[in-house]
Structure formats: structure tokens, C-alpha cells
Coordinates of C-alpha atoms and ligand atoms in Angstrom, one line a residue:
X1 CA 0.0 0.0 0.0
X2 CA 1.5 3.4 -1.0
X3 CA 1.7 6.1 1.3
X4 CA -1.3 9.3 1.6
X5 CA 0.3 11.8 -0.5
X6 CA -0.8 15.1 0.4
X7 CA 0.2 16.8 4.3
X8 CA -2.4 19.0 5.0
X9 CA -3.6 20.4 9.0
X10 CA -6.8 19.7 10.2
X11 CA -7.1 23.1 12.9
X12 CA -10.1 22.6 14.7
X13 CA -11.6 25.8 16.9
X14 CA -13.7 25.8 20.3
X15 CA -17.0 25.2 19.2
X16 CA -19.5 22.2 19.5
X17 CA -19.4 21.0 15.6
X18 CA -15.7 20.0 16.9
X19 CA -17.0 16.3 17.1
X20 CA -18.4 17.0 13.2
X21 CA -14.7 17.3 12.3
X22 CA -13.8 13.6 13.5
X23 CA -16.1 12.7 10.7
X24 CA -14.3 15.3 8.5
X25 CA -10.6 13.9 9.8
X26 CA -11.9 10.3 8.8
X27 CA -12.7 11.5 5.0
X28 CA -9.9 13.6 4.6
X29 CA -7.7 10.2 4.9
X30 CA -10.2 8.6 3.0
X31 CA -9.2 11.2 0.5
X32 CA -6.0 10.0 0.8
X33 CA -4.4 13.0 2.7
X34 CA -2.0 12.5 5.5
X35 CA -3.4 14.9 8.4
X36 CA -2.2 16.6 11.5
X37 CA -4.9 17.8 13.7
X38 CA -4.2 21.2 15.8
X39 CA -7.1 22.1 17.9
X40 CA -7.0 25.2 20.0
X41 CA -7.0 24.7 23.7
X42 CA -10.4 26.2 24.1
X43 CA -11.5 22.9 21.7
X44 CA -10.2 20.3 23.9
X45 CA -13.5 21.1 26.1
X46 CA -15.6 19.4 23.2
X47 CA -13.2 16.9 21.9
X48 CA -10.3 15.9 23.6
X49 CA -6.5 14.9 22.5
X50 CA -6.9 11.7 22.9
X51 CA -9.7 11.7 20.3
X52 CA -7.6 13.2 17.6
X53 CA -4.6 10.9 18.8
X54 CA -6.6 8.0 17.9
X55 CA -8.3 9.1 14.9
X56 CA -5.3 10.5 13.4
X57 CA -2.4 8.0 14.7
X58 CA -0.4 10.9 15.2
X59 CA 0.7 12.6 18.1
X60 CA -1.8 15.7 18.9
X61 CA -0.2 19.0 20.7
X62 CA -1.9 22.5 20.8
X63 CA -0.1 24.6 22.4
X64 CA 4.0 26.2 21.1
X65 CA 4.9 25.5 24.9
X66 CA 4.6 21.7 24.2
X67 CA 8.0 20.1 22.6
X68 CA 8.9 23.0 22.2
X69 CA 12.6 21.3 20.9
X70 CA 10.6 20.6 17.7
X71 CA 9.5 24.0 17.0
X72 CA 6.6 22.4 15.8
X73 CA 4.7 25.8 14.4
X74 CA 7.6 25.9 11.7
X75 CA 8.1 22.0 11.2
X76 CA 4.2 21.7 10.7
X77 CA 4.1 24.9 8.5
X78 CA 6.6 23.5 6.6
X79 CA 5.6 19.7 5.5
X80 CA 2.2 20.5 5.2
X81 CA 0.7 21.4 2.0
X82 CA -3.2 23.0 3.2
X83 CA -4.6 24.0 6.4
X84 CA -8.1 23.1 6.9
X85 CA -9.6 25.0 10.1
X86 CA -13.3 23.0 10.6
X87 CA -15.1 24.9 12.8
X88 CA -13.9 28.1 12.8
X89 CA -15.3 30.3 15.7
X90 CA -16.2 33.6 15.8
X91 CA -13.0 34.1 18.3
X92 CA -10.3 32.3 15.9
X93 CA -11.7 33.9 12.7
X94 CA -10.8 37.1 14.5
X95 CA -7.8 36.0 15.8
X96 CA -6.2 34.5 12.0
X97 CA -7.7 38.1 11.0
X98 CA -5.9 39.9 13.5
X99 CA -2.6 38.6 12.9
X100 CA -2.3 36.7 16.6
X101 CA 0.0 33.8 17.0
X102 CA -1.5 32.9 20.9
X103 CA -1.7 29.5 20.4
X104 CA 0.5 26.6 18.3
X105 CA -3.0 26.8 15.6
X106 CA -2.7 30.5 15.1
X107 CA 1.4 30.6 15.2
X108 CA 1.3 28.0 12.1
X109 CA -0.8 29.8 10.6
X110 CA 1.4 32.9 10.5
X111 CA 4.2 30.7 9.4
X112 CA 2.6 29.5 6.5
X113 CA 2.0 30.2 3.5
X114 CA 0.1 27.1 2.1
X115 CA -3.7 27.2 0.8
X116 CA -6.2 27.7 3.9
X117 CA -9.5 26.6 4.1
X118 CA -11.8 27.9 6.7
X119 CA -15.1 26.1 7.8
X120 CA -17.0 28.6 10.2
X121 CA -19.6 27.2 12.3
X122 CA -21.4 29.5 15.0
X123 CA -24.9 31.1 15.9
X124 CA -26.4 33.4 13.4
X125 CA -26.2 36.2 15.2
X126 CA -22.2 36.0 15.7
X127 CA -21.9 35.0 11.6
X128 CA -24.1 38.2 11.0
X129 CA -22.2 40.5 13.5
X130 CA -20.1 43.0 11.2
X131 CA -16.9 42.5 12.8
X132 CA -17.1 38.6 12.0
X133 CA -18.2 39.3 8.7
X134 CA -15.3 43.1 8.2
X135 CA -12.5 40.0 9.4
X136 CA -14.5 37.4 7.0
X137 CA -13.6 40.3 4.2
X138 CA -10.2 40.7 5.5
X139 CA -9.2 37.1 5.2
X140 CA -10.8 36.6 1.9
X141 CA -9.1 39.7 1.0
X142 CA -5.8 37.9 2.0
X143 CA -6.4 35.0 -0.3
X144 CA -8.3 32.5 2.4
X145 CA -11.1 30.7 0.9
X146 CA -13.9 31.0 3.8
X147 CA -17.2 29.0 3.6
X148 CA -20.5 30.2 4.4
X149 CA -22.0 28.2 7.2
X150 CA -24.9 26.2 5.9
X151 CA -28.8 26.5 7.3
X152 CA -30.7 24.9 9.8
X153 CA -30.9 24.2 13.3
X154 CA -28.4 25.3 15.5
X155 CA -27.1 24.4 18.9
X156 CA -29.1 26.9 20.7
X157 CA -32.5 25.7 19.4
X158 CA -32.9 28.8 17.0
X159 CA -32.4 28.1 13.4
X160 CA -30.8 30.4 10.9
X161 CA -27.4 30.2 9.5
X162 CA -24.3 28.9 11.5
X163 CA -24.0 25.6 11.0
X164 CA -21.1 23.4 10.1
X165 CA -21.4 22.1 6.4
X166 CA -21.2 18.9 5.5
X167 CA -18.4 16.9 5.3
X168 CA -18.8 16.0 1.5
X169 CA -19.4 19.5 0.9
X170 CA -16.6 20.7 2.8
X171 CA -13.8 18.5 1.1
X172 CA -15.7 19.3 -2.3
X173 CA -14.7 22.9 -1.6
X174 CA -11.4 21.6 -0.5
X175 CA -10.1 20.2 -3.2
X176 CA -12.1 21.8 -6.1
X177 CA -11.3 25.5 -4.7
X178 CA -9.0 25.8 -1.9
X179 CA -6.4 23.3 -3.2
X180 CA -6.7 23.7 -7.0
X181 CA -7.0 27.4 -6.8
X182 CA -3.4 28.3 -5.1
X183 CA -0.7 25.7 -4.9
X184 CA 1.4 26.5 -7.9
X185 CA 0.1 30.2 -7.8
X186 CA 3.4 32.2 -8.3
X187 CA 5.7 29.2 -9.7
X188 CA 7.2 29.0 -13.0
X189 CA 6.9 24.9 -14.1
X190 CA 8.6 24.1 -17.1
X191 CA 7.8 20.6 -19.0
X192 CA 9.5 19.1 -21.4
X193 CA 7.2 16.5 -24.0
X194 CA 7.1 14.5 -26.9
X195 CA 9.7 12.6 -28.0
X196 CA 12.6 13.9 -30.1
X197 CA 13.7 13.3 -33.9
X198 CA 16.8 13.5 -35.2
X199 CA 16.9 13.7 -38.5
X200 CA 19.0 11.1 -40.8
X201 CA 18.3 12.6 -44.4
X202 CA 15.4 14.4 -45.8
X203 CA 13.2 12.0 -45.7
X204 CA 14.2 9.7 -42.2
X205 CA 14.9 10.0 -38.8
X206 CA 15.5 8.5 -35.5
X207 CA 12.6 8.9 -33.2
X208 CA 10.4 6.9 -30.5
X209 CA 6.9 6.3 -29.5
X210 CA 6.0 9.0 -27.5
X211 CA 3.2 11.4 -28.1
X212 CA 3.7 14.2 -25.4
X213 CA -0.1 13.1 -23.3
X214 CA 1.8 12.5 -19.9
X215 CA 3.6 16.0 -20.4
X216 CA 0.9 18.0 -21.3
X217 CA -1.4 16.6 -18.7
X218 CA 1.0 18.0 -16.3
X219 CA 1.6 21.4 -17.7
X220 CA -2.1 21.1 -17.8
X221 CA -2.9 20.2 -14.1
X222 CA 0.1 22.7 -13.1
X223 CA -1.9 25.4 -15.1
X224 CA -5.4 24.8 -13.4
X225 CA -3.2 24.6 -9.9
X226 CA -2.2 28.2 -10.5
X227 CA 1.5 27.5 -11.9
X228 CA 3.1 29.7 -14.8
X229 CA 3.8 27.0 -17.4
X230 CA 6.6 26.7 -20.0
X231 CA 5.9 23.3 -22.5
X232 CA 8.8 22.6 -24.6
X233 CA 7.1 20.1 -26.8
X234 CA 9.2 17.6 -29.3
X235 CA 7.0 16.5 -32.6
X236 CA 3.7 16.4 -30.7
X237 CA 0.4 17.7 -32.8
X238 CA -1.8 17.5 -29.8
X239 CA -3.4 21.0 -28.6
X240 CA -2.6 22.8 -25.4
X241 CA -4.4 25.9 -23.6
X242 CA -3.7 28.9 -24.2
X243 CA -2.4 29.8 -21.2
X244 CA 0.7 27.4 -21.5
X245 CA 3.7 29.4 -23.4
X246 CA 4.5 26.1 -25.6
X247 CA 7.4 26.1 -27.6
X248 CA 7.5 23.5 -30.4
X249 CA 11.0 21.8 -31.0
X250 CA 12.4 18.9 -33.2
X251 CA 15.6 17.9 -32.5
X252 CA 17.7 17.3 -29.0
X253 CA 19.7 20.2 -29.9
X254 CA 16.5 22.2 -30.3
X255 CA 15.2 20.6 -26.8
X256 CA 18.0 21.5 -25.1
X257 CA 18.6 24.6 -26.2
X258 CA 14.8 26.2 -25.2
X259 CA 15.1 24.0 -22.2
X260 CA 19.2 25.8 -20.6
X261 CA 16.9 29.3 -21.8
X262 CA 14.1 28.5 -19.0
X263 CA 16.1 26.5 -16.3
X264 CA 17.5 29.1 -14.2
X265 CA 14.3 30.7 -13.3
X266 CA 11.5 27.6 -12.7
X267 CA 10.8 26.2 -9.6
X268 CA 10.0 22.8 -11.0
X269 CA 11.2 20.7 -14.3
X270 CA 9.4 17.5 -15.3
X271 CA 11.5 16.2 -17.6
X272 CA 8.6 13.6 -20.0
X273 CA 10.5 14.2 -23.1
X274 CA 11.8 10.7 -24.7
X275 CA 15.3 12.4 -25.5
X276 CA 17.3 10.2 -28.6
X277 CA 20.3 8.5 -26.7
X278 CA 22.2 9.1 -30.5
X279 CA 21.6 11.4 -33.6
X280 CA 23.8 10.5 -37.1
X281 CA 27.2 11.4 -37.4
X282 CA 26.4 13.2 -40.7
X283 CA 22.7 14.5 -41.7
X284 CA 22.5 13.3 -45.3
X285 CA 21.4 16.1 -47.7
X286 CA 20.4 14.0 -50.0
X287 CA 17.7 10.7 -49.4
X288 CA 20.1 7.9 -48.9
X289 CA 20.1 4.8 -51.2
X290 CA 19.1 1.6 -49.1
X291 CA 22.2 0.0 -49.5
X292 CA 24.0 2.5 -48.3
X293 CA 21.6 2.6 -45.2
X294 CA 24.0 -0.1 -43.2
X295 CA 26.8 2.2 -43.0
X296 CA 25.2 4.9 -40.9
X297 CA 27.1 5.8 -37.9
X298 CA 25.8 7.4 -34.7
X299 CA 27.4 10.0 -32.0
X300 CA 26.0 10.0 -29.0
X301 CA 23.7 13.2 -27.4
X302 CA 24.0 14.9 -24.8
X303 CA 22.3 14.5 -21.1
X304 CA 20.1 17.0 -21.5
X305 CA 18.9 16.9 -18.0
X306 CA 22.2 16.1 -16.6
X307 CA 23.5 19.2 -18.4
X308 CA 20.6 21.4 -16.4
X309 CA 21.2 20.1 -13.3
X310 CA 24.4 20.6 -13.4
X311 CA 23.8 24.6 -12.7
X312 CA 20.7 23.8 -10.5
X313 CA 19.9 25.8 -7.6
X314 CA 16.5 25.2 -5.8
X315 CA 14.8 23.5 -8.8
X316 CA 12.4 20.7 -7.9
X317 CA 13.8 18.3 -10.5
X318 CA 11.4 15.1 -11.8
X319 CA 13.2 12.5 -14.7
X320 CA 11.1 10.1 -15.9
X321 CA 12.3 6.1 -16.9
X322 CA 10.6 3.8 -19.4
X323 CA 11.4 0.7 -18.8
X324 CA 10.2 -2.7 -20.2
X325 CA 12.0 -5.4 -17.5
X326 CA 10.6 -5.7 -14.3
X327 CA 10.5 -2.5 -11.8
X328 CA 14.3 -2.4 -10.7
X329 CA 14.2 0.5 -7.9
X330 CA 17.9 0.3 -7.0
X331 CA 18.2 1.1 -11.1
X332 CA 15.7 3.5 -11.1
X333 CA 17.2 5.3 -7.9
X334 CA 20.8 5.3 -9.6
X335 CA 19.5 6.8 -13.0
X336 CA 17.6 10.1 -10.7
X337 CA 20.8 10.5 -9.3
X338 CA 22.9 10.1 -12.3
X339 CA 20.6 13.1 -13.6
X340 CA 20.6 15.3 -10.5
X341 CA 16.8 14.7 -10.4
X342 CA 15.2 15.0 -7.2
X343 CA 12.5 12.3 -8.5
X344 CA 11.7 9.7 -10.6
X345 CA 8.7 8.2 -12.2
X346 CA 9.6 4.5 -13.2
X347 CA 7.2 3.8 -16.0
X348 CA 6.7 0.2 -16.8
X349 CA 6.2 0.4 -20.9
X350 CA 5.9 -3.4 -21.6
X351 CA 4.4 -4.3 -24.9
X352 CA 4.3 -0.8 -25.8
X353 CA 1.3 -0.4 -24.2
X354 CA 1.8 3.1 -22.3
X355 CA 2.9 4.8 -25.3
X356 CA 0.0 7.0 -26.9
X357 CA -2.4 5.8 -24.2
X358 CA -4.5 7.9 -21.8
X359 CA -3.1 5.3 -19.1
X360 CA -0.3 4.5 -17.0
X361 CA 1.6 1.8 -14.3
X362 CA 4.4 2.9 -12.6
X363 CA 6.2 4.4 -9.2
X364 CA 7.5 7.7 -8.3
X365 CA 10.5 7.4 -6.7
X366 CA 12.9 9.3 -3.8
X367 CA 16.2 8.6 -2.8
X368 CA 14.4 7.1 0.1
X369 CA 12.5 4.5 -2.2
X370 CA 8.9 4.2 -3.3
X371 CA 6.7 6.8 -2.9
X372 CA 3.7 6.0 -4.8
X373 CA 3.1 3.2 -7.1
X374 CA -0.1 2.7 -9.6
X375 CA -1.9 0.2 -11.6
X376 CA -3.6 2.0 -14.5
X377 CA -4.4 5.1 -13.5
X378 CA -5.1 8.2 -16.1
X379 CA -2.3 10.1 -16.8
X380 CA -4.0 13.1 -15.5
X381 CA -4.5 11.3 -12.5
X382 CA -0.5 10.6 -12.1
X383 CA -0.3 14.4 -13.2
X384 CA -1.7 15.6 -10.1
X385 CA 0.2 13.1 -7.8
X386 CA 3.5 13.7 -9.5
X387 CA 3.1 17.6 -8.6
X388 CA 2.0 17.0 -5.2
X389 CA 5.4 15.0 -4.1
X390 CA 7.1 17.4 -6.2
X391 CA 5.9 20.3 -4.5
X392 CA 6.6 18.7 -1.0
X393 CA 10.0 17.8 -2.4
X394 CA 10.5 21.5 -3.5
X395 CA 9.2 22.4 0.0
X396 CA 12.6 20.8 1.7
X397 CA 14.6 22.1 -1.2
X398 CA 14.0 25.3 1.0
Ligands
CTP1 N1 17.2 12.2 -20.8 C1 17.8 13.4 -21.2 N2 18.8 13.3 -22.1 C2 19.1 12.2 -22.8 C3 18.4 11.0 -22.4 C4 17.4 11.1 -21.5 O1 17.6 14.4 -20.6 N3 20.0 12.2 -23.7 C5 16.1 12.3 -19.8 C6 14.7 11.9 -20.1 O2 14.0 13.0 -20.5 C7 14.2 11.3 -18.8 C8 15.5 10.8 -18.2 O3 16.6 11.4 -18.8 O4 13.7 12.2 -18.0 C9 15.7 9.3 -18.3 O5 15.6 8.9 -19.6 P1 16.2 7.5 -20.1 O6 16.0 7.3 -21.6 O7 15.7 6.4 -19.2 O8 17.7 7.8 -19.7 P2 19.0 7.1 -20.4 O9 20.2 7.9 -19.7 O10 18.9 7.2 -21.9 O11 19.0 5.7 -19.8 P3 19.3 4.3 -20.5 O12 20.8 4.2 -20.3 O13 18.6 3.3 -19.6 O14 18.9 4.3 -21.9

């Protein structure tokens, strides 16, 4: 079994729909997210640590006074990648609003920078108040995506708005708007795709099988995720959105050349492109007379990743392996290192089936082993997991 692959905080705040957000906690991992849960210490009079210690399996603090050696405001702020805050008082709304770091929930906060969800729950008459709804402005101002309470009957008997949404409807929101909305905003991801051709004579050349789908599902997913997307695309007639700057290219030398121009300034490379290992020694100007085909001679390419990396900085580096034998990690681990990548996704090509396919069966790979491994998933579907170990891989990059 592989690994949840998305961090994310589950802050819960001192109200009664507290015990809703075990249900929420239980979904979320469902969801396949890996979650810490902060409550405030004013929460721990609904639903206790022990609760959350059990539900979650992980150790539960709330306060910065406890292990404090961890400086766990900052090591939380860093692995994870969304903060969910379900419910949201009117007291902690004020307090994010405000700027207050009074508690390990609200000092995280401040320290991050990741997408935040808030799910306020509260009597109607607090929701309505216009200093909940001026701080409501101020954090939506700020980039926060806050709910609306949902309808109904609340705590005190009196019905009106307040109450916590539902759980579907608050991951819905989760990771339709909060997630997809902002966690690329502000990085440049640059894609290579297609597969190169390098030509032999006016009429041949040396290329491979690959059509550029995995890539531009990426520079796709990276796109709706807010990302400012460069697609250097080898011999690939397949549209992109407009939004992506996409760069056509032919040859290795072409490749590389638009590639060493965009390097130095993304955050993130995912390198898809099936590079040509070789090119001919001499391009023929003229076609060349099948029996003289036999005496072609090859010189071998460059690395074009191993070239980048070679200059790289804080670039979230992902290589990518075809492979037809069976899944050889220590192989696969050698290769990422080999290229300076910080990743690899070992793609198991038998029979040629992956190639021009919307499907795919692999692992992504650390220098820590497996990651993630799939059985025929879309290769939008890998898209989205690729980013999200890449941008918790970028994350300790610093
Ligand atoms: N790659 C590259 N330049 C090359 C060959 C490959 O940048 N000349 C990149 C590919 O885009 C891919 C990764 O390196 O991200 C691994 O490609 P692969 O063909 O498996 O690498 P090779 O070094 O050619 O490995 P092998 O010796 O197994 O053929």
C-alpha cells in the first residue's frame, strides 16, 4: 500500500461542531491525505487529545509551549501542504484576521504560506455581526477561501445560519477551490514532452513512441493549480491551452537549447520528453540509397537533464524512466541520481502499451525509495500526484 500523499492540517476551533470534524478527519484520509490535527485549547472542552490521537495516529499537541525542541509551528508549517480550520469560531476567525500567534493553531498559521481553508460554524447572530463578517472580508481579501456556514438548526434551538457544512461539501470545496485554486500560484513549471527526432536525411529520422499526453497533462494540471507554465514540446500535434507558453521543438539540440533558456528561473522541471540517446554522425542532404543505409554511424547526445542540473539551484527536479523489464528500484534510484533529479517516475512500458495511451503503471521514486506506485491510473490522475510530491520535495529544497 503506498503512502497518503498530500500533508495537509486539520485546525479545529472551540465550538460544538468539533465532534463533526472527527467525521471530517476520517474523510480527509479517506481522500487519501495524511493529516495533522491542531485544535485550540479552548476545543479540547468538546473533543479531547486523545480523540484526535486515535483518529489521526499521530501525536496531537496545541499549544507552542509543548516540545517546544521541535518548533513544531515551523516543522508543521513546513511539511504541510493546506490547512483546513473546521469549525472556525467567531474568536479564531478574529484571531487568524488579527494577525495573533496565541496558540500553536494560530502561530502555524502565520508561518505559512500554504492554501487555507476555513469552515465557520457559530450562531447566526455571531456570523451576522459585522466585525465577523469586516474579518470574513479581511481574510478573503488575503487570499483565504472562507465557507459560508450552511442552514438549519443550530445548537441553541434557534435556526438560521451557522451551521457546520457537510463533510462532503466541505472536502468538495477543499479540493475543487482551496487546493486547485493556489498551490502552484506564483511558480514558473517548465515541461518538457514529446519525443525527439533526429533527423538522418530528408526524408528519415530517429525517433520513439511518444506522443507528449503525460507531459501535457502535467503542464495542464500545473496550469489549473495556478502554476506559470513553459511546454517545450518535441514532434507532438496535440493542442494545449492557451495559457501554457508552448514552444515546439524537433531535435535534441532544439530541446536543449529552449530548455538551458528557462532552467535558471523555474521552480520545477518535469522532464517527459523521450530524449534520442544518439543522432547520425552526418545528416544526409540528399535521401540515402538503401544500401548504403547499413553504414550509418551514430554519435552519441548529450544528457540534456544532466546538463541542467548541473547549474541547478533550488529547482524541484522530476526525470522520468521507461522501462520494459521488471521494476528495478535500485536502477531507477541510480538513474535520478545520475541526472541530478530529485525524483523519478519508473514507468513500466511493456508491450508498448503506455505509449500513446491515456493510461499508465508505474512508481514515483525518492532517494528514500517508493513513494507512490499505480496500476492503471489516467495520466492526468499521475499528473496531479507527481506535482504534489514534487511540491513537498520542493518544500525541503528550501
Ligand atoms: N534524458 C535526457 N537526455 C538524454 C536521455 C534522457 O535528458 N540524452 C532524460 C529523459 O527525458 C528522462 C530521463 O533522462 O527524464 C531518463 O531517460 P532514459 O532514456 O531512461 O535515460 P538514459 O540515460 O537514456 O537511460 P538508459 O541508459 O537506460 O537508456
Amino acid at each position: 500500500m503506498s503512502a497518503p500523499t498530500r500533508e495537509i492540517i486539520l485546525g479545529v476551533g472551540g465550538g460544538i461542531a468539533a465532534y463533526k470534524a472527527c467525521d471530517l478527519l476520517r474523510r480527509l484520509q479517506d481522500s487519501d491525505f495524511a493529516v495533522t490535527v491542531v485544535p485550540t485549547p479552548s476545543s479540547l472542552n468538546f473533543v479531547g487529545k486523545a480523540t484526535w490521537e486515535a483518529l489521526s495516529g499521530r501525536k496531537v499537541t496545541s499549544e507552542v509551549w509543548e516540545d517546544v525542541e521541535l518548533v513544531r509551528h515551523i516543522s508543521l508549517a513546513k511539511d504541510a501542504q493546506a490547512i483546513i480550520i473546521a469549525p472556525a469560531t467567531a474568536d479564531l476567525i478574529a484571531r487568524v484576521a488579527a494577525g495573533r500567534a496565541d496558540d500553536l493553531l494560530t502561530n502555524l498559521i502565520l508561518a505559512s504560506t500554504v492554501p487555507i481553508l476555513i469552515v465557520p460554524a457559530m450562531h447566526t447572530a455571531m456570523w451576522e455581526n459585522s466585525a465577523t463578517q469586516s474579518n470574513v472580508v479581511t481574510l478573503r481579501n488575503r487570499g483565504i477561501d472562507v465557507m459560508e456556514p450552511a442552514d438549519g438548526a443550530l445548537t441553541s434551538g434557534d435556526i438560521g445560519k451557522g451551521r457546520f457544512p457537510d463533510t462532503a461539501t466541505i472536502i468538495e470545496r477543499f479540493t475543487s477551490t482551496t487546493l486547485r485554486a493556489k498551490d502552484l500560484t506564483g511558480k514558473k513549471v517548465l515541461v518538457s514532452a514529446g519525443g525527439t527526432r533526429e533527423p538522418i536525411d530528408p526524408v528519415r529520422f530517429i525517433g520513439n513512441r511518444s506522443t507528449g499526453i503525460q507531459g501535457i497533462a502535467i503542464a495542464e494540471k500545473a496550469r489549473e493549480r495556478g502554476a506559470d507554465i513553459t511546454l517545450v514540446l518535441a514532434n507532438s500535434d496535440l493542442p494545449t491551452h492557451p495559457e501554457i507558453k508552448r514552444i515546439d521543438v524537433q531535435s535534441v539540440a532544439e530541446l536543449s537549447n529552449e530548455l538551458s533558456k528557462e532552467f535558471s528561473h523555474c521552480d520545477f522541471l518535469f522532464m517527459t520528453a523521450a530524449v534520442s540517446d544518439v543522432r547520425p554522425s552526418q545528416v544526409s542532404a540528399e535521401k540515402i540509397k538503401k544500401d548504403n543505409l547499413d553504414q550509418l554511424a551514430f554519435v552519441q547526445n548529450q544528457d540534456v537533464i544532466a546538463t541542467l542540473t548541473a547549474n541547478k539551484l533550488q529547482q524541484c527536479v522530476i526525470a522520468f524512466a521507461a522501462e520494459t523489464g521488471e521494476n528495478n528500484l535500485a536502477e531507477a534510484q541510480a538513474k535520478m541520481i545520475r541526472k541530478g533529479a530529485d525524483l523519478i517516475y519508473l514507468n513500466n512500458v511493456s508491450d508498448g502499451a503506455i505509449f500513446g495511451s491515456a493510461y499508465t503503471s508505474g512508481s514515483i521514486i525518492d532517494k528514500s525509495g517508493i513513494l507512490q506506485s499505480f496500476t492503471n491510473i489516467t495520466k492526468e490522475s499521475l499528473a496531479d500526484s507527481l506535482i504534489n510530491h514534487a511540491i513537498i520535495q520542493r518544500n525541503k529544497l528550501g
